[in-house]
Amino acid sequence: MSLKPVVRVRQLGRLAFAEAYGIQTQTAEALRREILAKPAVLRRNTLLLVEHEPVFTVGIRSKGYTSEDESRLRKLGADFVRTNRGGLITFHGPGQLVAYPILYLGSFNEQKSMRWYVCQLEKTVVDTCAHFGLRADTTQETGVWIGDNKIAAIGNAPTHSGNRRNGRKWFY
């Protein structure tokens, strides 16, 4: 019988994006070191929960947000941060719960893909909405909607991967 993966939840309260990002980075680095040092042990996966001060974050698909765009958004009273996650621009602010899973996906099943992971995140949001009596759905686009309103955006920044049973000829 194999052990089920454990995910430790850390509630960070209300933080500026830069401070929360620092905690994300430290947590991810600790998990990476653990994986390298002890390849066969159960991982300490973490879910960080935070409420941000007003901030617009831009992912790697930024579509060229200009310094003028950035200045206009900052004038609204929000910070503006370019990130390494997937996706476009997202607003985070007071009253909004943001979840940052820092996971070793191999803890859950070595054969799972990033697409599987994103679908699991979407399913978790849909199930959470249902728990509160809200009917949420997914579409072909990444995220979760209630009617025409997007209730959850999902952006990922995978930092490590490995290949098994692949010949060297595929890598140059």
mmCIF file of C-alpha atoms in Angstrom:
data_model
loop_
_atom_site.group_PDB
_atom_site.id
_atom_site.type_symbol
_atom_site.label_atom_id
_atom_site.label_comp_id
_atom_site.label_asym_id
_atom_site.label_seq_id
_atom_site.Cartn_x
_atom_site.Cartn_y
_atom_site.Cartn_z
ATOM 1 C CA MET A 1 0.000 0.000 0.000
ATOM 2 C CA SER A 2 1.487 3.347 -0.996
ATOM 3 C CA LEU A 3 1.153 6.470 1.107
ATOM 4 C CA LYS A 4 -1.069 9.265 -0.139
ATOM 5 C CA PRO A 5 0.689 12.563 -0.764
ATOM 6 C CA VAL A 6 0.385 15.202 1.933
ATOM 7 C CA VAL A 7 -0.057 18.884 1.130
ATOM 8 C CA ARG A 8 0.783 21.291 3.952
ATOM 9 C CA VAL A 9 -1.352 24.460 3.915
ATOM 10 C CA ARG A 10 0.259 27.759 4.957
ATOM 11 C CA GLN A 11 -2.042 30.738 5.421
ATOM 12 C CA LEU A 12 0.065 33.845 4.827
ATOM 13 C CA GLY A 13 -2.593 36.486 5.475
ATOM 14 C CA ARG A 14 -2.455 39.747 3.538
ATOM 15 C CA LEU A 15 0.902 40.464 1.876
ATOM 16 C CA ALA A 16 2.419 42.507 -0.905
ATOM 17 C CA PHE A 17 3.086 40.390 -3.978
ATOM 18 C CA ALA A 18 6.877 40.691 -3.638
ATOM 19 C CA GLU A 19 6.800 39.322 -0.091
ATOM 20 C CA ALA A 20 4.528 36.420 -1.046
ATOM 21 C CA TYR A 21 6.719 35.720 -4.089
ATOM 22 C CA GLY A 22 9.758 35.524 -1.815
ATOM 23 C CA ILE A 23 8.000 32.897 0.305
ATOM 24 C CA GLN A 24 7.012 30.991 -2.863
ATOM 25 C CA THR A 25 10.601 31.016 -4.075
ATOM 26 C CA GLN A 26 11.995 29.828 -0.725
ATOM 27 C CA THR A 27 9.369 27.080 -0.465
ATOM 28 C CA ALA A 28 9.994 25.879 -4.032
ATOM 29 C CA GLU A 29 13.767 25.877 -3.501
ATOM 30 C CA ALA A 30 13.395 23.848 -0.284
ATOM 31 C CA LEU A 31 11.282 21.277 -2.147
ATOM 32 C CA ARG A 32 13.809 21.159 -5.006
ATOM 33 C CA ARG A 33 16.680 20.528 -2.560
ATOM 34 C CA GLU A 34 14.634 17.808 -0.859
ATOM 35 C CA ILE A 35 13.993 16.074 -4.186
ATOM 36 C CA LEU A 36 17.682 16.143 -5.098
ATOM 37 C CA ALA A 37 18.818 14.929 -1.672
ATOM 38 C CA LYS A 38 16.221 12.210 -1.085
ATOM 39 C CA PRO A 39 14.765 10.978 -4.359
ATOM 40 C CA ALA A 40 12.623 8.198 -2.856
ATOM 41 C CA VAL A 41 10.870 9.897 0.082
ATOM 42 C CA LEU A 42 7.398 11.370 0.427
ATOM 43 C CA ARG A 43 7.576 15.074 -0.468
ATOM 44 C CA ARG A 44 6.564 18.046 1.654
ATOM 45 C CA ASN A 45 4.158 19.609 -0.836
ATOM 46 C CA THR A 46 2.824 23.028 0.146
ATOM 47 C CA LEU A 47 -0.214 25.156 -0.645
ATOM 48 C CA LEU A 48 0.324 28.846 0.107
ATOM 49 C CA LEU A 49 -2.854 30.892 0.632
ATOM 50 C CA VAL A 50 -2.597 34.683 0.513
ATOM 51 C CA GLU A 51 -4.609 37.861 0.063
ATOM 52 C CA HIS A 52 -2.541 40.385 -1.895
ATOM 53 C CA GLU A 53 -2.309 44.125 -1.688
ATOM 54 C CA PRO A 54 -3.607 45.483 -5.042
ATOM 55 C CA VAL A 55 -1.350 44.210 -7.842
ATOM 56 C CA PHE A 56 -1.486 43.440 -11.545
ATOM 57 C CA THR A 57 0.730 40.494 -12.469
ATOM 58 C CA VAL A 58 1.721 39.781 -16.041
ATOM 59 C CA GLY A 59 2.677 36.284 -17.180
ATOM 60 C CA ILE A 60 5.068 35.233 -19.911
ATOM 61 C CA ARG A 61 2.329 35.673 -22.550
ATOM 62 C CA SER A 62 2.277 39.392 -21.699
ATOM 63 C CA LYS A 63 1.258 40.529 -25.212
ATOM 64 C CA GLY A 64 3.677 43.427 -24.846
ATOM 65 C CA TYR A 65 2.265 45.530 -22.021
ATOM 66 C CA THR A 66 4.046 48.840 -22.446
ATOM 67 C CA SER A 67 5.497 51.184 -19.847
ATOM 68 C CA GLU A 68 2.479 53.429 -20.545
ATOM 69 C CA ASP A 69 0.131 50.532 -19.709
ATOM 70 C CA GLU A 70 2.112 49.859 -16.558
ATOM 71 C CA SER A 71 2.014 53.536 -15.541
ATOM 72 C CA ARG A 72 -1.752 53.746 -16.143
ATOM 73 C CA LEU A 73 -2.380 50.689 -13.952
ATOM 74 C CA ARG A 74 -0.059 51.923 -11.196
ATOM 75 C CA LYS A 75 -2.018 55.205 -11.108
ATOM 76 C CA LEU A 76 -5.047 53.154 -10.067
ATOM 77 C CA GLY A 77 -3.171 52.389 -6.839
ATOM 78 C CA ALA A 78 -1.949 48.907 -7.686
ATOM 79 C CA ASP A 79 1.536 47.513 -8.094
ATOM 80 C CA PHE A 80 2.547 46.022 -11.472
ATOM 81 C CA VAL A 81 4.783 42.930 -11.579
ATOM 82 C CA ARG A 82 6.091 40.883 -14.503
ATOM 83 C CA THR A 83 6.258 37.207 -13.514
ATOM 84 C CA ASN A 84 7.509 33.867 -14.834
ATOM 85 C CA ARG A 85 4.107 32.161 -14.696
ATOM 86 C CA GLY A 86 1.978 31.285 -17.669
ATOM 87 C CA GLY A 87 -0.928 33.416 -18.741
ATOM 88 C CA LEU A 88 -1.628 37.069 -19.425
ATOM 89 C CA ILE A 89 -2.459 39.884 -16.989
ATOM 90 C CA THR A 90 -4.280 39.201 -13.715
ATOM 91 C CA PHE A 91 -5.430 41.494 -10.904
ATOM 92 C CA HIS A 92 -5.041 40.353 -7.303
ATOM 93 C CA GLY A 93 -6.343 42.393 -4.398
ATOM 94 C CA PRO A 94 -8.088 42.621 -1.044
ATOM 95 C CA GLY A 95 -10.924 40.151 -0.585
ATOM 96 C CA GLN A 96 -9.486 37.724 -3.130
ATOM 97 C CA LEU A 97 -7.975 34.411 -2.075
ATOM 98 C CA VAL A 98 -4.917 33.424 -4.108
ATOM 99 C CA ALA A 99 -3.569 29.882 -3.879
ATOM 100 C CA TYR A 100 -0.007 28.952 -4.815
ATOM 101 C CA PRO A 101 0.487 25.168 -4.934
ATOM 102 C CA ILE A 102 4.157 24.196 -4.703
ATOM 103 C CA LEU A 103 4.101 20.525 -5.512
ATOM 104 C CA TYR A 104 6.191 17.643 -6.719
ATOM 105 C CA LEU A 105 3.715 16.169 -9.211
ATOM 106 C CA GLY A 106 5.501 12.814 -9.005
ATOM 107 C CA SER A 107 4.034 12.559 -5.480
ATOM 108 C CA PHE A 108 0.622 12.167 -7.049
ATOM 109 C CA ASN A 109 1.416 9.990 -10.065
ATOM 110 C CA GLU A 110 4.566 9.975 -12.156
ATOM 111 C CA GLN A 111 2.590 9.560 -15.373
ATOM 112 C CA LYS A 112 0.568 12.768 -15.024
ATOM 113 C CA SER A 113 1.103 15.747 -17.332
ATOM 114 C CA MET A 114 0.859 19.500 -16.781
ATOM 115 C CA ARG A 115 -2.478 19.407 -18.626
ATOM 116 C CA TRP A 116 -3.719 16.798 -16.115
ATOM 117 C CA TYR A 117 -2.547 19.081 -13.299
ATOM 118 C CA VAL A 118 -4.341 22.152 -14.688
ATOM 119 C CA CYS A 119 -7.545 20.090 -15.090
ATOM 120 C CA GLN A 120 -7.222 18.952 -11.454
ATOM 121 C CA LEU A 121 -6.876 22.578 -10.320
ATOM 122 C CA GLU A 122 -9.955 23.538 -12.336
ATOM 123 C CA LYS A 123 -11.900 20.595 -10.890
ATOM 124 C CA THR A 124 -10.918 21.655 -7.369
ATOM 125 C CA VAL A 125 -12.251 25.178 -7.982
ATOM 126 C CA VAL A 126 -15.492 23.832 -9.509
ATOM 127 C CA ASP A 127 -15.965 21.482 -6.520
ATOM 128 C CA THR A 128 -15.234 24.300 -4.048
ATOM 129 C CA CYS A 129 -17.793 26.537 -5.756
ATOM 130 C CA ALA A 130 -20.365 23.712 -5.612
ATOM 131 C CA HIS A 131 -19.698 23.384 -1.869
ATOM 132 C CA PHE A 132 -20.834 27.018 -1.539
ATOM 133 C CA GLY A 133 -23.880 26.519 -3.787
ATOM 134 C CA LEU A 134 -22.348 28.097 -6.892
ATOM 135 C CA ARG A 135 -22.503 26.473 -10.332
ATOM 136 C CA ALA A 136 -19.105 26.874 -11.952
ATOM 137 C CA ASP A 137 -17.899 25.425 -15.247
ATOM 138 C CA THR A 138 -14.788 25.081 -17.355
ATOM 139 C CA THR A 139 -14.427 25.747 -21.063
ATOM 140 C CA GLN A 140 -11.747 25.041 -23.641
ATOM 141 C CA GLU A 141 -9.911 28.063 -22.175
ATOM 142 C CA THR A 142 -7.919 27.611 -18.966
ATOM 143 C CA GLY A 143 -9.798 28.801 -15.868
ATOM 144 C CA VAL A 144 -13.194 28.500 -14.213
ATOM 145 C CA TRP A 145 -16.334 30.538 -14.931
ATOM 146 C CA ILE A 146 -19.685 31.240 -13.317
ATOM 147 C CA GLY A 147 -21.787 32.144 -16.319
ATOM 148 C CA ASP A 148 -19.772 34.650 -18.342
ATOM 149 C CA ASN A 149 -17.690 35.718 -15.333
ATOM 150 C CA LYS A 150 -14.275 34.217 -14.739
ATOM 151 C CA ILE A 151 -13.981 33.229 -11.092
ATOM 152 C CA ALA A 152 -10.552 31.580 -11.261
ATOM 153 C CA ALA A 153 -7.510 32.172 -13.424
ATOM 154 C CA ILE A 154 -4.793 29.526 -13.475
ATOM 155 C CA GLY A 155 -1.182 30.334 -14.279
ATOM 156 C CA ASN A 156 1.661 27.894 -13.716
ATOM 157 C CA ALA A 157 5.421 28.166 -13.648
ATOM 158 C CA PRO A 158 6.821 24.631 -13.781
ATOM 159 C CA THR A 159 10.474 24.738 -12.818
ATOM 160 C CA HIS A 160 11.776 21.218 -13.223
ATOM 161 C CA SER A 161 11.022 18.179 -15.277
ATOM 162 C CA GLY A 162 12.607 14.903 -16.098
ATOM 163 C CA ASN A 163 12.313 12.238 -18.715
ATOM 164 C CA ARG A 164 12.376 8.507 -18.302
ATOM 165 C CA ARG A 165 12.892 5.902 -20.990
ATOM 166 C CA ASN A 166 13.697 8.480 -23.676
ATOM 167 C CA GLY A 167 16.746 8.034 -25.853
ATOM 168 C CA ARG A 168 19.358 10.784 -26.004
ATOM 169 C CA LYS A 169 18.714 11.331 -29.725
ATOM 170 C CA TRP A 170 15.689 13.520 -28.904
ATOM 171 C CA PHE A 171 17.743 16.083 -26.988
ATOM 172 C CA TYR A 172 20.235 18.425 -28.621
#
